[in-house]
PDB file of C-alpha atoms in Angstrom:
ATOM      1  CA  MET A   1      36.624 -50.784  14.721  1.00 43.00           C
ATOM      2  CA  ARG A   2      38.300 -48.041  13.050  1.00 44.00           C
ATOM      3  CA  ALA A   3      36.295 -48.508   9.724  1.00 45.00           C
ATOM      4  CA  PHE A   4      33.327 -48.206  11.787  1.00 42.00           C
ATOM      5  CA  ILE A   5      34.399 -45.570  14.536  1.00 45.00           C
ATOM      6  CA  ARG A   6      35.423 -42.507  11.411  1.00 48.00           C
ATOM      7  CA  PRO A   7      31.605 -43.076   9.876  1.00 45.00           C
ATOM      8  CA  VAL A   8      30.270 -42.456  13.442  1.00 38.00           C
ATOM      9  CA  LEU A   9      32.227 -39.371  13.883  1.00 37.00           C
ATOM     10  CA  ILE A  10      31.943 -38.072  10.527  1.00 40.00           C
ATOM     11  CA  ILE A  11      28.001 -38.077  11.240  1.00 40.00           C
ATOM     12  CA  LEU A  12      28.729 -36.505  14.797  1.00 38.00           C
ATOM     13  CA  GLY A  13      30.095 -33.947  13.262  1.00 45.00           C
ATOM     14  CA  LEU A  14      27.473 -33.428  10.166  1.00 38.00           C
ATOM     15  CA  SER A  15      24.837 -33.385  13.014  1.00 43.00           C
ATOM     16  CA  LEU A  16      27.069 -30.448  15.599  1.00 38.00           C
ATOM     17  CA  PHE A  17      27.433 -28.298  12.289  1.00 38.00           C
ATOM     18  CA  ILE A  18      23.707 -28.124  11.089  1.00 41.00           C
ATOM     19  CA  LEU A  19      22.453 -28.076  14.901  1.00 43.00           C
ATOM     20  CA  VAL A  20      24.733 -25.137  15.342  1.00 42.00           C
ATOM     21  CA  ASN A  21      23.873 -23.599  12.164  1.00 63.00           C
ATOM     22  CA  VAL A  22      20.188 -23.776  12.514  1.00 67.00           C
ATOM     23  CA  LYS A  23      20.540 -22.050  15.747  1.00 75.00           C
ATOM     24  CA  GLU A  24      22.693 -19.027  14.269  1.00 80.00           C
ATOM     25  CA  VAL A  25      19.565 -19.067  11.282  1.00 75.00           C
ATOM     26  CA  TYR A  26      17.018 -19.018  14.715  1.00 69.00           C
ATOM     27  CA  ALA A  27      19.447 -15.857  16.135  1.00 80.00           C
ATOM     28  CA  MET A  28      19.296 -14.286  12.751  1.00 81.00           C
ATOM     29  CA  THR A  29      15.273 -13.948  12.765  1.00 83.00           C
ATOM     30  CA  GLY A  30      16.157 -11.658  15.762  1.00 85.00           C
ATOM     31  CA  ASN A  31      17.405  -9.069  13.282  1.00 93.00           C
ATOM     32  CA  ILE A  32      13.943  -9.469  11.048  1.00 97.00           C
ATOM     33  CA  HIS A  33      11.370  -7.067  12.224  1.00 97.00           C
ATOM     34  CA  TRP A  34       7.595  -7.231  10.645  1.00 96.00           C
ATOM     35  CA  LEU A  35       6.433  -4.082  10.380  1.00 97.00           C
ATOM     36  CA  GLY A  36       2.846  -5.812   8.872  1.00 93.00           C
ATOM     37  CA  HIS A  37       2.017  -6.645   5.050  1.00 92.00           C
ATOM     38  CA  ASP A  38       5.569  -7.551   3.496  1.00 95.00           C
ATOM     39  CA  THR A  39       7.106  -4.531   5.125  1.00 97.00           C
ATOM     40  CA  PHE A  40      10.048  -5.933   7.141  1.00 98.00           C
ATOM     41  CA  ARG A  41      13.443  -4.071   8.564  1.00 98.00           C
ATOM     42  CA  ILE A  42      16.189  -6.499   8.261  1.00 98.00           C
ATOM     43  CA  GLU A  43      19.120  -5.206  10.520  1.00 97.00           C
ATOM     44  CA  GLY A  44      22.779  -6.807   9.758  1.00 93.00           C
ATOM     45  CA  GLU A  45      25.659  -4.670   7.972  1.00 95.00           C
ATOM     46  CA  GLN A  46      23.388  -2.906   6.033  1.00 98.00           C
ATOM     47  CA  LEU A  47      20.061  -1.697   7.588  1.00 98.00           C
ATOM     48  CA  ILE A  48      17.343  -2.854   4.638  1.00 98.00           C
ATOM     49  CA  TYR A  49      13.493  -2.759   4.542  1.00 98.00           C
ATOM     50  CA  THR A  50      11.304  -4.590   2.530  1.00 98.00           C
ATOM     51  CA  ASP A  51       8.180  -3.093   0.625  1.00 97.00           C
ATOM     52  CA  PRO A  52       7.550   0.383   2.801  1.00 97.00           C
ATOM     53  CA  PHE A  53       4.119   0.579   3.661  1.00 96.00           C
ATOM     54  CA  ASN A  54       2.235   2.625   6.085  1.00 95.00           C
ATOM     55  CA  ILE A  55       5.692   3.370   7.777  1.00 96.00           C
ATOM     56  CA  LYS A  56       4.999   4.369  11.493  1.00 95.00           C
ATOM     57  CA  LYS A  57       8.338   5.886  12.145  1.00 94.00           C
ATOM     58  CA  ARG A  58      10.944   7.659  10.261  1.00 97.00           C
ATOM     59  CA  ASP A  59      14.079   5.605   9.947  1.00 97.00           C
ATOM     60  CA  LYS A  60      17.302   5.634   7.415  1.00 97.00           C
ATOM     61  CA  ALA A  61      16.911   2.711   5.441  1.00 98.00           C
ATOM     62  CA  ASP A  62      20.750   1.626   3.982  1.00 98.00           C
ATOM     63  CA  ILE A  63      18.777  -0.259   0.978  1.00 98.00           C
ATOM     64  CA  ILE A  64      15.054  -0.800   0.313  1.00 98.00           C
ATOM     65  CA  LEU A  65      13.901  -3.664  -2.064  1.00 98.00           C
ATOM     66  CA  ILE A  66      10.639  -3.209  -3.631  1.00 98.00           C
ATOM     67  CA  THR A  67       9.051  -6.122  -5.560  1.00 97.00           C
ATOM     68  CA  HIS A  68       6.461  -4.561  -7.385  1.00 92.00           C
ATOM     69  CA  GLU A  69       4.598  -1.500  -8.660  1.00 91.00           C
ATOM     70  CA  HIS A  70       1.024  -1.901  -6.459  1.00 85.00           C
ATOM     71  CA  ARG A  71       0.315   0.933  -4.164  1.00 86.00           C
ATOM     72  CA  ASP A  72       0.847  -1.447  -0.910  1.00 82.00           C
ATOM     73  CA  HIS A  73       4.345  -2.251  -1.956  1.00 90.00           C
ATOM     74  CA  CYS A  74       5.345   0.656  -3.928  1.00 94.00           C
ATOM     75  CA  SER A  75       4.228   3.713  -1.910  1.00 95.00           C
ATOM     76  CA  SER A  76       6.048   6.689  -2.585  1.00 96.00           C
ATOM     77  CA  GLU A  77       5.455   7.914   1.044  1.00 96.00           C
ATOM     78  CA  ASP A  78       6.580   5.464   2.604  1.00 97.00           C
ATOM     79  CA  VAL A  79       9.795   5.455   0.898  1.00 97.00           C
ATOM     80  CA  LYS A  80      10.575   8.934   1.616  1.00 97.00           C
ATOM     81  CA  LYS A  81       9.475   8.191   5.555  1.00 98.00           C
ATOM     82  CA  ILE A  82      12.822   5.958   5.515  1.00 98.00           C
ATOM     83  CA  GLN A  83      15.014   7.431   2.925  1.00 98.00           C
ATOM     84  CA  GLY A  84      18.039   8.927   3.625  1.00 96.00           C
ATOM     85  CA  PRO A  85      20.675  11.195   0.909  1.00 96.00           C
ATOM     86  CA  ASP A  86      22.881   7.464   0.511  1.00 97.00           C
ATOM     87  CA  THR A  87      19.715   5.456   0.275  1.00 98.00           C
ATOM     88  CA  ILE A  88      19.462   2.703  -2.764  1.00 98.00           C
ATOM     89  CA  ILE A  89      16.390   1.498  -4.067  1.00 98.00           C
ATOM     90  CA  VAL A  90      16.158  -1.853  -5.493  1.00 98.00           C
ATOM     91  CA  THR A  91      13.122  -2.220  -7.817  1.00 98.00           C
ATOM     92  CA  PRO A  92      11.545  -3.303 -11.043  1.00 97.00           C
ATOM     93  CA  ALA A  93      11.234  -0.273 -13.789  1.00 95.00           C
ATOM     94  CA  ASP A  94       7.586   0.322 -13.458  1.00 93.00           C
ATOM     95  CA  CYS A  95       7.559   1.580  -9.493  1.00 93.00           C
ATOM     96  CA  ALA A  96      11.093   3.357 -10.525  1.00 94.00           C
ATOM     97  CA  ALA A  97       9.075   5.541 -12.461  1.00 89.00           C
ATOM     98  CA  LYS A  98       7.201   6.724  -9.314  1.00 93.00           C
ATOM     99  CA  LEU A  99      10.302   7.054  -7.253  1.00 95.00           C
ATOM    100  CA  GLN A 100      13.264   9.708  -6.625  1.00 94.00           C
ATOM    101  CA  GLY A 101      17.031   9.245  -5.564  1.00 96.00           C
ATOM    102  CA  SER A 102      19.295   6.464  -6.041  1.00 97.00           C
ATOM    103  CA  ILE A 103      17.368   3.739  -7.657  1.00 98.00           C
ATOM    104  CA  LYS A 104      18.635   0.374  -9.258  1.00 98.00           C
ATOM    105  CA  VAL A 105      16.520  -1.148 -11.989  1.00 98.00           C
ATOM    106  CA  VAL A 106      15.802  -5.147 -11.698  1.00 98.00           C
ATOM    107  CA  LYS A 107      13.926  -7.937 -13.756  1.00 97.00           C
ATOM    108  CA  PRO A 108      14.167 -11.432 -13.113  1.00 97.00           C
ATOM    109  CA  GLY A 109      17.679 -13.249 -13.050  1.00 97.00           C
ATOM    110  CA  ASP A 110      19.716 -10.162 -12.418  1.00 98.00           C
ATOM    111  CA  LYS A 111      22.372 -10.762  -9.523  1.00 98.00           C
ATOM    112  CA  ILE A 112      23.706  -7.107  -7.893  1.00 98.00           C
ATOM    113  CA  GLU A 113      25.989  -5.997  -5.374  1.00 97.00           C
ATOM    114  CA  ILE A 114      24.892  -2.726  -3.114  1.00 97.00           C
ATOM    115  CA  LYS A 115      27.024  -1.927  -0.475  1.00 97.00           C
ATOM    116  CA  GLY A 116      28.281  -5.361   0.371  1.00 96.00           C
ATOM    117  CA  ILE A 117      25.078  -6.981   0.035  1.00 97.00           C
ATOM    118  CA  THR A 118      24.474 -10.045  -2.811  1.00 97.00           C
ATOM    119  CA  ILE A 119      21.504  -9.421  -3.875  1.00 98.00           C
ATOM    120  CA  GLU A 120      19.785 -12.171  -6.851  1.00 98.00           C
ATOM    121  CA  VAL A 121      16.316 -10.961  -8.157  1.00 98.00           C
ATOM    122  CA  VAL A 122      14.156 -13.861  -8.814  1.00 98.00           C
ATOM    123  CA  PRO A 123      10.553 -14.416 -10.766  1.00 97.00           C
ATOM    124  CA  SER A 124       7.516 -13.193  -8.503  1.00 97.00           C
ATOM    125  CA  TYR A 125       4.559 -14.129 -10.265  1.00 96.00           C
ATOM    126  CA  ASN A 126       0.457 -15.488 -10.134  1.00 94.00           C
ATOM    127  CA  THR A 127      -0.353 -19.075 -11.891  1.00 95.00           C
ATOM    128  CA  ASN A 128      -4.264 -19.158 -11.215  1.00 89.00           C
ATOM    129  CA  LYS A 129      -4.752 -15.121 -10.959  1.00 90.00           C
ATOM    130  CA  GLN A 130      -4.262 -12.164 -13.188  1.00 87.00           C
ATOM    131  CA  PHE A 131      -2.805  -9.369 -10.040  1.00 92.00           C
ATOM    132  CA  HIS A 132       0.522 -10.514 -10.838  1.00 89.00           C
ATOM    133  CA  THR A 133       0.936 -11.634 -14.355  1.00 92.00           C
ATOM    134  CA  LYS A 134       4.640 -12.997 -15.304  1.00 92.00           C
ATOM    135  CA  GLU A 135       4.550 -10.550 -18.186  1.00 86.00           C
ATOM    136  CA  ARG A 136       5.247  -7.947 -15.633  1.00 91.00           C
ATOM    137  CA  GLY A 137       8.835  -8.726 -14.575  1.00 91.00           C
ATOM    138  CA  TRP A 138       7.968  -8.108 -11.350  1.00 95.00           C
ATOM    139  CA  VAL A 139      10.184  -9.558  -8.751  1.00 97.00           C
ATOM    140  CA  GLY A 140      11.059 -11.759  -5.492  1.00 98.00           C
ATOM    141  CA  TYR A 141      14.626 -11.332  -4.165  1.00 98.00           C
ATOM    142  CA  VAL A 142      17.044 -13.683  -2.135  1.00 98.00           C
ATOM    143  CA  PHE A 143      19.778 -11.462  -0.315  1.00 98.00           C
ATOM    144  CA  THR A 144      22.656 -12.242   2.182  1.00 96.00           C
ATOM    145  CA  VAL A 145      22.654 -10.281   5.406  1.00 96.00           C
ATOM    146  CA  LYS A 146      25.024 -11.720   8.208  1.00 93.00           C
ATOM    147  CA  ALA A 147      25.822 -15.152   6.380  1.00 92.00           C
ATOM    148  CA  LYS A 148      22.471 -16.103   5.889  1.00 95.00           C
ATOM    149  CA  ARG A 149      20.550 -16.327   2.710  1.00 97.00           C
ATOM    150  CA  ILE A 150      17.113 -14.315   3.073  1.00 98.00           C
ATOM    151  CA  TYR A 151      14.193 -15.261   0.350  1.00 98.00           C
ATOM    152  CA  LEU A 152      11.743 -12.690   0.013  1.00 98.00           C
ATOM    153  CA  ALA A 153       8.737 -13.986  -2.365  1.00 98.00           C
ATOM    154  CA  GLY A 154       6.978 -10.870  -2.645  1.00 95.00           C
ATOM    155  CA  ASP A 155       3.546 -11.460  -4.015  1.00 93.00           C
ATOM    156  CA  THR A 156       3.442 -14.755  -5.844  1.00 97.00           C
ATOM    157  CA  ASP A 157       1.647 -17.752  -6.047  1.00 95.00           C
ATOM    158  CA  TYR A 158       3.232 -21.321  -5.311  1.00 97.00           C
ATOM    159  CA  ILE A 159       5.700 -21.504  -8.929  1.00 97.00           C
ATOM    160  CA  PRO A 160       7.657 -23.641 -10.660  1.00 96.00           C
ATOM    161  CA  GLU A 161      10.770 -21.357  -9.695  1.00 97.00           C
ATOM    162  CA  MET A 162      10.868 -22.103  -6.488  1.00 97.00           C
ATOM    163  CA  LYS A 163      12.456 -25.394  -6.240  1.00 96.00           C
ATOM    164  CA  ASN A 164      15.649 -23.404  -6.839  1.00 95.00           C
ATOM    165  CA  ILE A 165      15.428 -21.336  -4.457  1.00 97.00           C
ATOM    166  CA  LYS A 166      18.517 -21.602  -2.019  1.00 95.00           C
ATOM    167  CA  THR A 167      17.976 -19.998   1.542  1.00 97.00           C
ATOM    168  CA  ASP A 168      17.972 -20.125   5.274  1.00 95.00           C
ATOM    169  CA  ILE A 169      15.171 -17.983   5.689  1.00 97.00           C
ATOM    170  CA  ALA A 170      11.853 -17.709   3.369  1.00 98.00           C
ATOM    171  CA  LEU A 171       9.542 -14.659   4.078  1.00 98.00           C
ATOM    172  CA  LEU A 172       6.402 -15.936   2.590  1.00 98.00           C
ATOM    173  CA  PRO A 173       2.951 -14.935   1.792  1.00 97.00           C
ATOM    174  CA  VAL A 174       0.293 -16.973   3.372  1.00 97.00           C
ATOM    175  CA  SER A 175      -3.514 -14.953   2.949  1.00 90.00           C
ATOM    176  CA  GLY A 176      -4.478 -16.387  -0.561  1.00 77.00           C
ATOM    177  CA  THR A 177      -6.751 -13.528  -2.758  1.00 89.00           C
ATOM    178  CA  TYR A 178      -4.021 -12.032  -4.276  1.00 90.00           C
ATOM    179  CA  VAL A 179      -1.121 -14.293  -3.627  1.00 93.00           C
ATOM    180  CA  MET A 180      -0.582 -17.951  -2.224  1.00 95.00           C
ATOM    181  CA  THR A 181      -2.809 -19.788   0.246  1.00 96.00           C
ATOM    182  CA  ALA A 182      -1.596 -21.361   3.205  1.00 97.00           C
ATOM    183  CA  ASP A 183      -1.869 -24.677   1.684  1.00 97.00           C
ATOM    184  CA  GLU A 184       0.177 -23.477  -1.269  1.00 97.00           C
ATOM    185  CA  ALA A 185       2.700 -21.647   0.883  1.00 97.00           C
ATOM    186  CA  VAL A 186       3.360 -25.289   2.594  1.00 98.00           C
ATOM    187  CA  LYS A 187       3.911 -26.329  -0.539  1.00 98.00           C
ATOM    188  CA  ALA A 188       6.415 -23.565  -1.421  1.00 98.00           C
ATOM    189  CA  ALA A 189       7.673 -24.218   1.804  1.00 98.00           C
ATOM    190  CA  LEU A 190       8.527 -27.943   1.496  1.00 97.00           C
ATOM    191  CA  ASP A 191      10.267 -26.844  -2.374  1.00 97.00           C
ATOM    192  CA  ILE A 192      12.210 -24.372  -1.038  1.00 97.00           C
ATOM    193  CA  LYS A 193      13.537 -26.034   2.032  1.00 96.00           C
ATOM    194  CA  PRO A 194      14.518 -22.964   4.070  1.00 96.00           C
ATOM    195  CA  LYS A 195      15.572 -23.681   7.984  1.00 94.00           C
ATOM    196  CA  VAL A 196      13.159 -20.830   8.732  1.00 96.00           C
ATOM    197  CA  ALA A 197       9.999 -19.885   7.196  1.00 97.00           C
ATOM    198  CA  ILE A 198       8.046 -16.847   8.181  1.00 97.00           C
ATOM    199  CA  PRO A 199       4.514 -15.816   6.535  1.00 98.00           C
ATOM    200  CA  MET A 200       3.493 -12.440   5.305  1.00 95.00           C
ATOM    201  CA  HIS A 201       0.946 -10.527   3.647  1.00 94.00           C
ATOM    202  CA  TYR A 202      -1.765 -11.144   6.006  1.00 94.00           C
ATOM    203  CA  GLY A 203      -3.120  -9.328   8.883  1.00 87.00           C
ATOM    204  CA  SER A 204      -3.270  -5.738   6.596  1.00 85.00           C
ATOM    205  CA  ILE A 205      -5.092  -5.568   3.484  1.00 85.00           C
ATOM    206  CA  VAL A 206      -6.108  -9.467   3.362  1.00 83.00           C
ATOM    207  CA  GLY A 207      -5.845 -12.675   5.309  1.00 77.00           C
ATOM    208  CA  SER A 208      -5.777 -12.755   9.200  1.00 86.00           C
ATOM    209  CA  LYS A 209      -3.475 -14.645  12.028  1.00 93.00           C
ATOM    210  CA  GLU A 210      -5.346 -17.495  11.518  1.00 95.00           C
ATOM    211  CA  ASP A 211      -3.430 -17.988   7.888  1.00 94.00           C
ATOM    212  CA  ALA A 212       0.018 -17.697   9.647  1.00 96.00           C
ATOM    213  CA  LEU A 213      -1.170 -20.616  12.275  1.00 96.00           C
ATOM    214  CA  LYS A 214      -2.118 -22.875   9.652  1.00 97.00           C
ATOM    215  CA  PHE A 215       0.427 -22.457   7.598  1.00 97.00           C
ATOM    216  CA  ALA A 216       2.910 -23.832  10.999  1.00 96.00           C
ATOM    217  CA  GLU A 217       0.547 -26.441  12.013  1.00 97.00           C
ATOM    218  CA  GLU A 218       1.092 -27.853   8.426  1.00 97.00           C
ATOM    219  CA  LEU A 219       4.802 -27.197   8.657  1.00 97.00           C
ATOM    220  CA  LYS A 220       5.537 -28.748  12.145  1.00 95.00           C
ATOM    221  CA  GLY A 221       7.997 -31.451  12.179  1.00 93.00           C
ATOM    222  CA  LYS A 222       9.007 -30.663   8.931  1.00 95.00           C
ATOM    223  CA  ILE A 223      10.398 -26.811   8.471  1.00 94.00           C
ATOM    224  CA  ASP A 224      10.338 -24.729  11.601  1.00 93.00           C
ATOM    225  CA  VAL A 225       7.929 -21.398  11.256  1.00 95.00           C
ATOM    226  CA  VAL A 226       8.580 -18.201  13.196  1.00 95.00           C
ATOM    227  CA  ILE A 227       5.636 -16.091  13.225  1.00 96.00           C
ATOM    228  CA  LEU A 228       6.906 -12.707  14.256  1.00 95.00           C
ATOM    229  CA  PRO A 229       4.934 -10.236  16.222  1.00 94.00           C
ATOM    230  CA  GLU A 230       3.880  -6.717  13.932  1.00 95.00           C
ATOM    231  CA  GLU A 231       5.918  -3.667  15.617  1.00 94.00           C
TER     232      GLU A 231
END
């Protein structure tokens, strides 16, 4: 009897751990604010902004993560709206040339720590179009906030490297044209297996909420999707 009870208790304990962990990840999404396109304001040990574009309110970021040098991701005007004297900008080299202040230049494969935040730099590129070619060395990021790993994919297609991404929350483009379509983003999410996926890169330059809804519908019962309101 004891030989039977022990595995059952282990399974119940593991299930409870998974349930608690998923609840914690969901709670973390309350700290993630979508400001449109690929711009997020993420609250935690440090205040992190990603790819600031069309910033409506001035703020003071601790860390700014920039994925590549296109104007809707590397906007010096928008960076200035959230840049304080102690702000550190993490960016590929071609965008760094457009900016001023404390800048950390990175490339795919780098792993750094900024103000206590661990940041892994991962590839981000197109496979079937020429807007974001691999040789440019543009990036996505996996960074840890409140003990939760967050993956910012950047402007990318569905790429083989995604199978190696380990994350709790995945911020994935869904609009097509310049990045993955919703269908391709579903394949990416199934490879990455985050606890929560959040669609981005729609409703501004290209794509619409329909892309986000399609993404969520196709992942129903497989991966939880949170569609954030634009703030």
